[in-house]
Each structure stands twice: as C-alpha cells, then as structure tokens.
Amino acid sequence: MQIVNTSMPVLIIDDDRKYVEALHRNAQRFGIELLHVENLEDASEIILGDAGAQLCGVILDVICLRERGQRVPDNSFIIAASRFLADKAPHLPAVVLTGEPAQYKNLSELFRGTMAVFSKGTGEDDLLGFLAREAAKLDGLKYRSRHPEVFSVISRYLTVETEQELIGIFKQLESKDLNIIRAMLGSLRRLQETIYLTLNRVNKTWVPDQLIVGEIKVTQIYKHLAEQGLVERYRIIDRFSELIYKITSDNGAHATSVPPRYLPTRYTVQAVTCALCDLLLWFGSVMATLETTPDFNKEV
C-alpha cells in the first residue's frame, strides 16, 4: 500500500484490518491518512525507506505481529516496536493504542514521557487530535504546508533526498553563521544541478549529454534552454538561473581563497532560495509537458 499524497500520513501497525478501516474514515476528518501494515517487519521497511521521510506519526497496537508471515500476535511486540522507533525514528510522534482497559494504566506508566497511550473504542478522537497537533510541529510538514506547489514538484519528479535538502535549507534560513550560509549556498547549487540532470534524463535535446559529462556546465545549460525556447531570454527564469549559479559558485560551492569585500548574509540565502523555488516551479511546468508521452514514467 502506498502513502496517499496528504498533509499528514501516519503509519499504523495493527493486525485488525476492520478496526483500521473504521479508524481510517475517522482519521480523514483530522487531515490524517493512515498507512496500514500488520507487522513490525513491514513497518521497519517503510520507516527506513523513502516513504519514511513523509511520515508524520506512528500508531502502535499493544499485542501484534513482529514478523511478516507470523500468524499469532506477540506480547513482546510493543517493546520491540518502541525500541525500534526510539533508535531509528526518534523524531516521529508515536502513540500506543490498546483494546484492553486493564492495560491502560500500566502502559501509561510504562511509556510515560515517551509515548502517549489511548484506548480503543473511546480514545480515538483524542489520539487523532494528539497526532495532528504533534505532526504540525514537524519540519517536513511545516515547510510542505507553507510551500505546497514547490514540494508537489519535488514529490512528483525528484527524490526524497532533494526534498530533505530543501527542508534543511528552509530550517536554517535565519542563520547568521557564515559557515552555515555557505553550506546552504552549496546545497542550492546542488539543487539547481539536480534539475538540469533530471531534464537531461528525460530529454537529451533540452540538456544534451555533453553539457553534463564531467563538470556540469550550468551556464551553457541555461543558455541552451533559452535557445530551445523553454526559457524566455532575459526574463525571470533566465535571470534567476544565472543568479543562483553565480552567487552559489562565488560564495558557496566554489568559494575563492580571497573572500569578497561583501560577504553573503542570511538575506543572500533567502533571495537565492526564492529564486530556486521559482526555478522548481518552471521545472515542474516543463516536466508536465512530458506526462502524456508513453514512456514518461520509465524516464523519470
């Protein structure tokens, strides 16, 4: 099962499908889309894979299956699952959902300070409300919500690593530390190159191989795109492409041994980041023109 493109995807590990189906309908009222698995082994693959970067929370049954193919629920599941999350995904809000009223007090004490505990049948709204509030604090959700059109392009055509790199930039846009500023400019340079490398994979006419072999020839690429009619010469995308490349090259990725008299500031990074967002939107519009071609999904 794949995560639906929603504001708050949450993983639930529970071997009771009917219960999860009912909870799924309720969760949608809170803007939560449930991704359901029945065992910890499947859950671990999701959390450690690309989909894990999109998750906003985890719901754990108390007695559940630990391994794929296991048929008898395991009492040790909850301890194994809690340890896995603490080790591999400590940033994710996690809650425990128990169907045994007698267990509620003991579980609340056991997980005090680490995971909230809720009861099946009576605590679902409280659980979903809690997860929605906690998810809103996550950086990924925060920035995807603020810039939905930009992250929609990344989600559709680029990689999870690209998304995480841009989120990392947004997180530090107010930093005044020169080392962080230069690192962010380096990241912005890589993101610009990622756009051109992707265009090369889907259409060699747009970005020919000779422009990416060895060192990526960014200046030649954005001039070539203008010659191809994909970019208006001396207009926004053309100007921004040059701005991103020149500023990141001079102050980030390839900073010279002799520093400029005026050093980059947080405002420099903010300006280049905004320019990159416009470049991403342009990239999305260009890629959309290919979606009707038969081999599009094979190319990207």
mmCIF file of C-alpha atoms in Angstrom:
data_model
loop_
_atom_site.group_PDB
_atom_site.id
_atom_site.type_symbol
_atom_site.label_atom_id
_atom_site.label_comp_id
_atom_site.label_asym_id
_atom_site.label_seq_id
_atom_site.Cartn_x
_atom_site.Cartn_y
_atom_site.Cartn_z
ATOM 1 C CA MET A 1 0.000 0.000 0.000
ATOM 2 C CA GLN A 2 1.336 3.432 -0.915
ATOM 3 C CA ILE A 3 1.095 6.639 1.085
ATOM 4 C CA VAL A 4 -1.573 8.895 -0.378
ATOM 5 C CA ASN A 5 -0.459 12.459 -1.042
ATOM 6 C CA THR A 6 -1.896 14.094 2.037
ATOM 7 C CA SER A 7 -0.798 16.595 4.640
ATOM 8 C CA MET A 8 -0.342 14.051 7.434
ATOM 9 C CA PRO A 9 0.467 10.436 6.528
ATOM 10 C CA VAL A 10 0.573 8.250 9.678
ATOM 11 C CA LEU A 11 1.699 4.630 9.895
ATOM 12 C CA ILE A 12 -0.476 2.252 11.927
ATOM 13 C CA ILE A 13 0.778 -1.211 12.928
ATOM 14 C CA ASP A 14 -2.230 -3.340 13.821
ATOM 15 C CA ASP A 15 -3.368 -6.826 12.772
ATOM 16 C CA ASP A 16 -7.076 -5.942 12.941
ATOM 17 C CA ARG A 17 -7.954 -4.756 9.434
ATOM 18 C CA LYS A 18 -11.593 -3.981 10.166
ATOM 19 C CA TYR A 19 -10.640 -1.744 13.050
ATOM 20 C CA VAL A 20 -8.078 0.112 10.926
ATOM 21 C CA GLU A 21 -10.635 0.633 8.144
ATOM 22 C CA ALA A 22 -13.024 2.233 10.607
ATOM 23 C CA LEU A 23 -10.257 4.369 12.112
ATOM 24 C CA HIS A 24 -9.167 5.435 8.628
ATOM 25 C CA ARG A 25 -12.520 7.113 7.958
ATOM 26 C CA ASN A 26 -12.317 8.951 11.268
ATOM 27 C CA ALA A 27 -8.697 9.974 10.676
ATOM 28 C CA GLN A 28 -9.547 11.809 7.469
ATOM 29 C CA ARG A 29 -11.555 14.325 9.497
ATOM 30 C CA PHE A 30 -8.266 15.318 11.150
ATOM 31 C CA GLY A 31 -6.331 15.555 7.868
ATOM 32 C CA ILE A 32 -4.611 12.235 8.601
ATOM 33 C CA GLU A 33 -4.156 9.491 6.027
ATOM 34 C CA LEU A 34 -3.393 6.088 7.526
ATOM 35 C CA LEU A 35 -0.806 3.765 6.025
ATOM 36 C CA HIS A 36 -1.577 0.288 7.396
ATOM 37 C CA VAL A 37 0.765 -2.644 7.966
ATOM 38 C CA GLU A 38 0.181 -5.709 10.113
ATOM 39 C CA ASN A 39 3.683 -6.400 11.424
ATOM 40 C CA LEU A 40 6.841 -4.689 12.621
ATOM 41 C CA GLU A 41 8.984 -6.080 9.807
ATOM 42 C CA ASP A 42 6.898 -4.340 7.129
ATOM 43 C CA ALA A 43 6.728 -1.203 9.247
ATOM 44 C CA SER A 44 10.517 -1.051 9.616
ATOM 45 C CA GLU A 45 10.985 -1.219 5.832
ATOM 46 C CA ILE A 46 8.626 1.714 5.359
ATOM 47 C CA ILE A 47 10.173 3.817 8.113
ATOM 48 C CA LEU A 48 13.714 3.206 6.864
ATOM 49 C CA GLY A 49 12.766 3.631 3.193
ATOM 50 C CA ASP A 50 11.853 6.676 1.103
ATOM 51 C CA ALA A 51 8.287 6.731 2.432
ATOM 52 C CA GLY A 52 9.604 7.149 5.964
ATOM 53 C CA ALA A 53 10.632 10.723 5.266
ATOM 54 C CA GLN A 54 6.981 11.598 4.594
ATOM 55 C CA LEU A 55 5.549 10.079 7.775
ATOM 56 C CA CYS A 56 4.089 12.326 10.457
ATOM 57 C CA GLY A 57 3.479 9.726 13.157
ATOM 58 C CA VAL A 58 3.105 6.075 14.146
ATOM 59 C CA ILE A 59 0.250 4.248 15.905
ATOM 60 C CA LEU A 60 1.180 1.009 17.681
ATOM 61 C CA ASP A 61 -1.081 -1.810 18.729
ATOM 62 C CA VAL A 62 -0.017 -3.437 22.007
ATOM 63 C CA ILE A 63 -0.122 -7.099 21.005
ATOM 64 C CA CYS A 64 0.704 -7.515 17.325
ATOM 65 C CA LEU A 65 2.851 -9.378 14.816
ATOM 66 C CA ARG A 66 6.602 -8.856 14.779
ATOM 67 C CA GLU A 67 7.485 -10.652 11.555
ATOM 68 C CA ARG A 68 5.992 -10.971 8.091
ATOM 69 C CA GLY A 69 4.146 -14.297 7.815
ATOM 70 C CA GLN A 70 3.697 -14.631 11.577
ATOM 71 C CA ARG A 71 0.134 -15.667 12.498
ATOM 72 C CA VAL A 72 -0.036 -15.415 16.286
ATOM 73 C CA PRO A 73 0.199 -11.906 17.805
ATOM 74 C CA ASP A 74 3.264 -11.462 20.003
ATOM 75 C CA ASN A 75 3.186 -9.986 23.512
ATOM 76 C CA SER A 76 6.728 -8.674 23.005
ATOM 77 C CA PHE A 77 5.675 -6.581 20.003
ATOM 78 C CA ILE A 78 5.141 -3.294 21.822
ATOM 79 C CA ILE A 79 8.557 -3.320 23.498
ATOM 80 C CA ALA A 80 10.307 -4.283 20.250
ATOM 81 C CA ALA A 81 8.410 -1.611 18.311
ATOM 82 C CA SER A 82 9.055 1.127 20.873
ATOM 83 C CA ARG A 83 12.779 0.330 20.905
ATOM 84 C CA PHE A 84 12.932 0.367 17.116
ATOM 85 C CA LEU A 85 11.254 3.772 16.934
ATOM 86 C CA ALA A 86 13.460 5.209 19.668
ATOM 87 C CA ASP A 87 16.545 4.055 17.775
ATOM 88 C CA LYS A 88 15.592 4.638 14.125
ATOM 89 C CA ALA A 89 12.894 7.329 14.160
ATOM 90 C CA PRO A 90 13.021 9.285 17.430
ATOM 91 C CA HIS A 91 11.621 12.380 15.690
ATOM 92 C CA LEU A 92 8.292 10.716 14.841
ATOM 93 C CA PRO A 93 5.355 11.190 17.231
ATOM 94 C CA ALA A 94 4.300 7.702 18.341
ATOM 95 C CA VAL A 95 1.252 6.563 20.307
ATOM 96 C CA VAL A 96 0.058 3.283 21.785
ATOM 97 C CA LEU A 97 -3.490 2.086 21.174
ATOM 98 C CA THR A 98 -4.782 -0.628 23.494
ATOM 99 C CA GLY A 99 -8.010 -2.594 23.363
ATOM 100 C CA GLU A 100 -7.609 -3.864 26.933
ATOM 101 C CA PRO A 101 -8.893 -1.413 29.562
ATOM 102 C CA ALA A 102 -6.925 -3.222 32.248
ATOM 103 C CA GLN A 103 -3.679 -2.487 30.394
ATOM 104 C CA TYR A 104 -4.247 1.232 30.053
ATOM 105 C CA LYS A 105 -2.876 2.286 33.434
ATOM 106 C CA ASN A 106 0.158 0.016 33.312
ATOM 107 C CA LEU A 107 1.010 1.091 29.756
ATOM 108 C CA SER A 108 0.598 4.755 30.634
ATOM 109 C CA GLU A 109 3.132 4.323 33.429
ATOM 110 C CA LEU A 110 5.486 2.256 31.271
ATOM 111 C CA PHE A 111 5.615 4.789 28.444
ATOM 112 C CA ARG A 112 5.284 7.977 30.485
ATOM 113 C CA GLY A 113 7.365 10.691 28.860
ATOM 114 C CA THR A 114 7.958 8.723 25.654
ATOM 115 C CA MET A 115 4.624 7.704 24.104
ATOM 116 C CA ALA A 116 1.019 8.640 24.833
ATOM 117 C CA VAL A 117 -1.431 5.773 25.422
ATOM 118 C CA PHE A 118 -5.055 5.698 24.219
ATOM 119 C CA SER A 119 -7.904 3.184 24.482
ATOM 120 C CA LYS A 120 -9.645 1.570 21.528
ATOM 121 C CA GLY A 121 -13.328 2.371 21.378
ATOM 122 C CA THR A 122 -13.185 5.540 23.479
ATOM 123 C CA GLY A 123 -9.927 7.356 22.787
ATOM 124 C CA GLU A 124 -9.718 7.573 19.002
ATOM 125 C CA ASP A 125 -10.619 11.250 18.674
ATOM 126 C CA ASP A 126 -8.143 12.183 21.401
ATOM 127 C CA LEU A 127 -5.463 10.069 19.699
ATOM 128 C CA LEU A 128 -6.028 11.601 16.264
ATOM 129 C CA GLY A 129 -6.154 15.111 17.669
ATOM 130 C CA PHE A 130 -2.907 14.489 19.549
ATOM 131 C CA LEU A 131 -1.146 13.189 16.418
ATOM 132 C CA ALA A 132 -2.391 16.091 14.309
ATOM 133 C CA ARG A 133 -1.002 18.598 16.831
ATOM 134 C CA GLU A 134 2.328 16.796 17.137
ATOM 135 C CA ALA A 135 2.668 16.353 13.374
ATOM 136 C CA ALA A 136 2.194 20.087 12.871
ATOM 137 C CA LYS A 137 5.453 20.610 14.788
ATOM 138 C CA LEU A 138 7.492 18.513 12.345
ATOM 139 C CA ASP A 139 9.744 20.461 9.984
ATOM 140 C CA GLY A 140 8.756 18.444 6.929
ATOM 141 C CA LEU A 141 5.050 19.028 7.351
ATOM 142 C CA LYS A 142 5.572 22.661 8.278
ATOM 143 C CA TYR A 143 7.500 23.533 5.135
ATOM 144 C CA ARG A 144 5.467 21.307 2.809
ATOM 145 C CA SER A 145 2.359 23.140 4.062
ATOM 146 C CA ARG A 146 3.927 26.573 3.537
ATOM 147 C CA HIS A 147 5.208 25.800 0.041
ATOM 148 C CA PRO A 148 2.838 23.143 -1.335
ATOM 149 C CA GLU A 149 3.384 23.947 -5.001
ATOM 150 C CA VAL A 150 7.163 23.660 -4.684
ATOM 151 C CA PHE A 151 7.112 20.386 -2.758
ATOM 152 C CA SER A 152 4.498 18.993 -5.121
ATOM 153 C CA VAL A 153 7.004 19.363 -7.963
ATOM 154 C CA ILE A 154 9.747 17.692 -5.917
ATOM 155 C CA SER A 155 7.468 14.853 -4.839
ATOM 156 C CA ARG A 156 6.396 14.188 -8.414
ATOM 157 C CA TYR A 157 9.655 14.493 -10.307
ATOM 158 C CA LEU A 158 12.620 14.456 -7.916
ATOM 159 C CA THR A 159 13.814 12.445 -4.906
ATOM 160 C CA VAL A 160 13.257 12.256 -1.172
ATOM 161 C CA GLU A 161 16.877 13.374 -0.736
ATOM 162 C CA THR A 162 16.113 16.510 -2.749
ATOM 163 C CA GLU A 163 13.106 17.232 -0.559
ATOM 164 C CA GLN A 164 15.120 16.760 2.627
ATOM 165 C CA GLU A 165 17.880 19.052 1.360
ATOM 166 C CA LEU A 166 15.401 21.842 0.642
ATOM 167 C CA ILE A 167 13.716 21.362 4.033
ATOM 168 C CA GLY A 168 17.159 21.643 5.633
ATOM 169 C CA ILE A 169 17.674 24.970 3.870
ATOM 170 C CA PHE A 170 14.285 26.308 4.972
ATOM 171 C CA LYS A 171 15.072 25.317 8.574
ATOM 172 C CA GLN A 172 18.199 27.484 8.648
ATOM 173 C CA LEU A 173 17.180 30.488 6.561
ATOM 174 C CA GLU A 174 17.511 32.805 9.549
ATOM 175 C CA SER A 175 21.037 31.671 10.441
ATOM 176 C CA LYS A 176 23.708 34.371 10.569
ATOM 177 C CA ASP A 177 26.560 31.859 10.803
ATOM 178 C CA LEU A 178 28.782 32.318 7.748
ATOM 179 C CA ASN A 179 29.706 28.618 7.613
ATOM 180 C CA ILE A 180 26.021 27.622 7.601
ATOM 181 C CA ILE A 181 25.260 30.280 4.993
ATOM 182 C CA ARG A 182 27.983 28.951 2.710
ATOM 183 C CA ALA A 183 26.812 25.365 3.249
ATOM 184 C CA MET A 184 23.262 26.351 2.286
ATOM 185 C CA LEU A 185 24.513 28.086 -0.856
ATOM 186 C CA GLY A 186 26.335 24.881 -1.730
ATOM 187 C CA SER A 187 23.092 22.958 -1.252
ATOM 188 C CA LEU A 188 21.236 25.390 -3.502
ATOM 189 C CA ARG A 189 23.871 24.873 -6.186
ATOM 190 C CA ARG A 190 23.340 21.094 -5.976
ATOM 191 C CA LEU A 191 19.575 21.510 -6.237
ATOM 192 C CA GLN A 192 19.957 23.596 -9.384
ATOM 193 C CA GLU A 193 22.218 20.925 -10.881
ATOM 194 C CA THR A 194 19.695 18.222 -9.906
ATOM 195 C CA ILE A 195 17.048 19.991 -12.008
ATOM 196 C CA TYR A 196 19.298 20.017 -15.070
ATOM 197 C CA LEU A 197 20.392 16.403 -14.584
ATOM 198 C CA THR A 198 16.753 15.339 -14.455
ATOM 199 C CA LEU A 199 15.973 17.271 -17.639
ATOM 200 C CA ASN A 200 18.873 15.502 -19.310
ATOM 201 C CA ARG A 201 17.452 12.096 -18.380
ATOM 202 C CA VAL A 202 14.035 12.842 -19.838
ATOM 203 C CA ASN A 203 15.010 14.831 -22.930
ATOM 204 C CA LYS A 204 18.511 14.922 -24.427
ATOM 205 C CA THR A 205 17.529 17.799 -26.685
ATOM 206 C CA TRP A 206 16.784 20.029 -23.729
ATOM 207 C CA VAL A 207 20.011 19.228 -21.884
ATOM 208 C CA PRO A 208 22.478 17.348 -24.113
ATOM 209 C CA ASP A 209 24.881 14.821 -22.601
ATOM 210 C CA GLN A 210 27.924 16.906 -23.463
ATOM 211 C CA LEU A 211 26.725 19.595 -21.062
ATOM 212 C CA ILE A 212 26.713 17.256 -18.053
ATOM 213 C CA VAL A 213 29.698 14.990 -18.727
ATOM 214 C CA GLY A 214 32.422 15.653 -16.166
ATOM 215 C CA GLU A 215 31.646 19.033 -14.632
ATOM 216 C CA ILE A 216 28.056 20.164 -15.127
ATOM 217 C CA LYS A 217 28.189 23.187 -17.417
ATOM 218 C CA VAL A 218 25.446 25.218 -15.789
ATOM 219 C CA THR A 219 25.980 28.451 -17.730
ATOM 220 C CA GLN A 220 25.831 26.640 -21.056
ATOM 221 C CA ILE A 221 22.770 24.707 -19.936
ATOM 222 C CA TYR A 222 20.589 27.674 -19.065
ATOM 223 C CA LYS A 223 21.678 29.463 -22.245
ATOM 224 C CA HIS A 224 20.856 26.322 -24.254
ATOM 225 C CA LEU A 225 17.416 26.117 -22.615
ATOM 226 C CA ALA A 226 16.742 29.681 -23.754
ATOM 227 C CA GLU A 227 17.843 28.782 -27.284
ATOM 228 C CA GLN A 228 15.437 25.817 -27.190
ATOM 229 C CA GLY A 229 12.585 28.165 -26.299
ATOM 230 C CA LEU A 230 11.973 26.577 -22.880
ATOM 231 C CA VAL A 231 13.107 29.750 -21.115
ATOM 232 C CA GLU A 232 12.478 33.355 -22.107
ATOM 233 C CA ARG A 233 15.833 35.063 -22.560
ATOM 234 C CA TYR A 234 16.453 37.876 -20.066
ATOM 235 C CA ARG A 235 13.199 37.112 -18.223
ATOM 236 C CA ILE A 236 12.586 35.727 -14.738
ATOM 237 C CA ILE A 237 13.793 32.123 -15.096
ATOM 238 C CA ASP A 238 16.776 33.096 -17.233
ATOM 239 C CA ARG A 239 17.818 35.807 -14.763
ATOM 240 C CA PHE A 240 17.216 33.599 -11.740
ATOM 241 C CA SER A 241 19.152 30.695 -13.248
ATOM 242 C CA GLU A 242 22.171 32.951 -13.636
ATOM 243 C CA LEU A 243 21.702 34.459 -10.167
ATOM 244 C CA ILE A 244 21.572 31.042 -8.475
ATOM 245 C CA TYR A 245 24.632 29.792 -10.319
ATOM 246 C CA LYS A 246 26.795 32.902 -9.922
ATOM 247 C CA ILE A 247 26.075 33.545 -6.244
ATOM 248 C CA THR A 248 26.376 29.920 -5.151
ATOM 249 C CA SER A 249 29.567 29.449 -7.166
ATOM 250 C CA ASP A 250 31.235 32.577 -5.820
ATOM 251 C CA ASN A 251 30.120 32.213 -2.197
ATOM 252 C CA GLY A 252 29.184 28.603 -1.558
ATOM 253 C CA ALA A 253 30.209 25.613 -3.629
ATOM 254 C CA HIS A 254 33.370 27.219 -5.047
ATOM 255 C CA ALA A 255 34.275 29.977 -2.613
ATOM 256 C CA THR A 256 37.520 31.661 -3.648
ATOM 257 C CA SER A 257 40.638 31.863 -1.462
ATOM 258 C CA VAL A 258 40.325 35.646 -1.487
ATOM 259 C CA PRO A 259 36.984 36.482 0.149
ATOM 260 C CA PRO A 260 34.819 39.209 -1.388
ATOM 261 C CA ARG A 261 34.597 42.529 0.391
ATOM 262 C CA TYR A 262 30.879 41.953 0.924
ATOM 263 C CA LEU A 263 30.154 38.543 2.389
ATOM 264 C CA PRO A 264 26.886 36.643 1.878
ATOM 265 C CA THR A 265 24.248 37.096 4.568
ATOM 266 C CA ARG A 266 21.054 35.321 5.549
ATOM 267 C CA TYR A 267 19.282 37.626 3.109
ATOM 268 C CA THR A 268 21.543 36.387 0.323
ATOM 269 C CA VAL A 269 20.484 32.807 1.041
ATOM 270 C CA GLN A 270 16.830 33.796 1.290
ATOM 271 C CA ALA A 271 16.989 35.559 -2.086
ATOM 272 C CA VAL A 272 18.671 32.595 -3.783
ATOM 273 C CA THR A 273 16.236 30.151 -2.142
ATOM 274 C CA CYS A 274 13.260 32.097 -3.508
ATOM 275 C CA ALA A 275 14.883 32.118 -6.943
ATOM 276 C CA LEU A 276 15.378 28.346 -6.739
ATOM 277 C CA CYS A 277 11.703 27.881 -5.831
ATOM 278 C CA ASP A 278 10.727 29.732 -8.991
ATOM 279 C CA LEU A 279 13.147 27.539 -10.938
ATOM 280 C CA LEU A 280 11.479 24.455 -9.441
ATOM 281 C CA LEU A 281 8.032 25.694 -10.474
ATOM 282 C CA TRP A 282 9.309 26.292 -14.009
ATOM 283 C CA PHE A 283 10.860 22.807 -13.983
ATOM 284 C CA GLY A 284 7.515 21.329 -12.908
ATOM 285 C CA SER A 285 5.714 23.046 -15.769
ATOM 286 C CA VAL A 286 8.267 21.761 -18.268
ATOM 287 C CA MET A 287 8.079 18.220 -16.915
ATOM 288 C CA ALA A 288 4.293 18.332 -17.091
ATOM 289 C CA THR A 289 4.534 18.687 -20.857
ATOM 290 C CA LEU A 290 6.080 15.220 -20.997
ATOM 291 C CA GLU A 291 3.467 13.417 -18.919
ATOM 292 C CA THR A 292 1.397 12.490 -21.938
ATOM 293 C CA THR A 293 4.295 10.641 -23.588
ATOM 294 C CA PRO A 294 4.071 6.818 -23.358
ATOM 295 C CA ASP A 295 7.493 6.297 -21.758
ATOM 296 C CA PHE A 296 7.347 9.164 -19.279
ATOM 297 C CA ASN A 297 7.171 7.029 -16.123
ATOM 298 C CA LYS A 298 10.135 4.991 -17.310
ATOM 299 C CA GLU A 299 12.243 8.065 -17.907
ATOM 300 C CA VAL A 300 11.891 9.891 -14.586
#
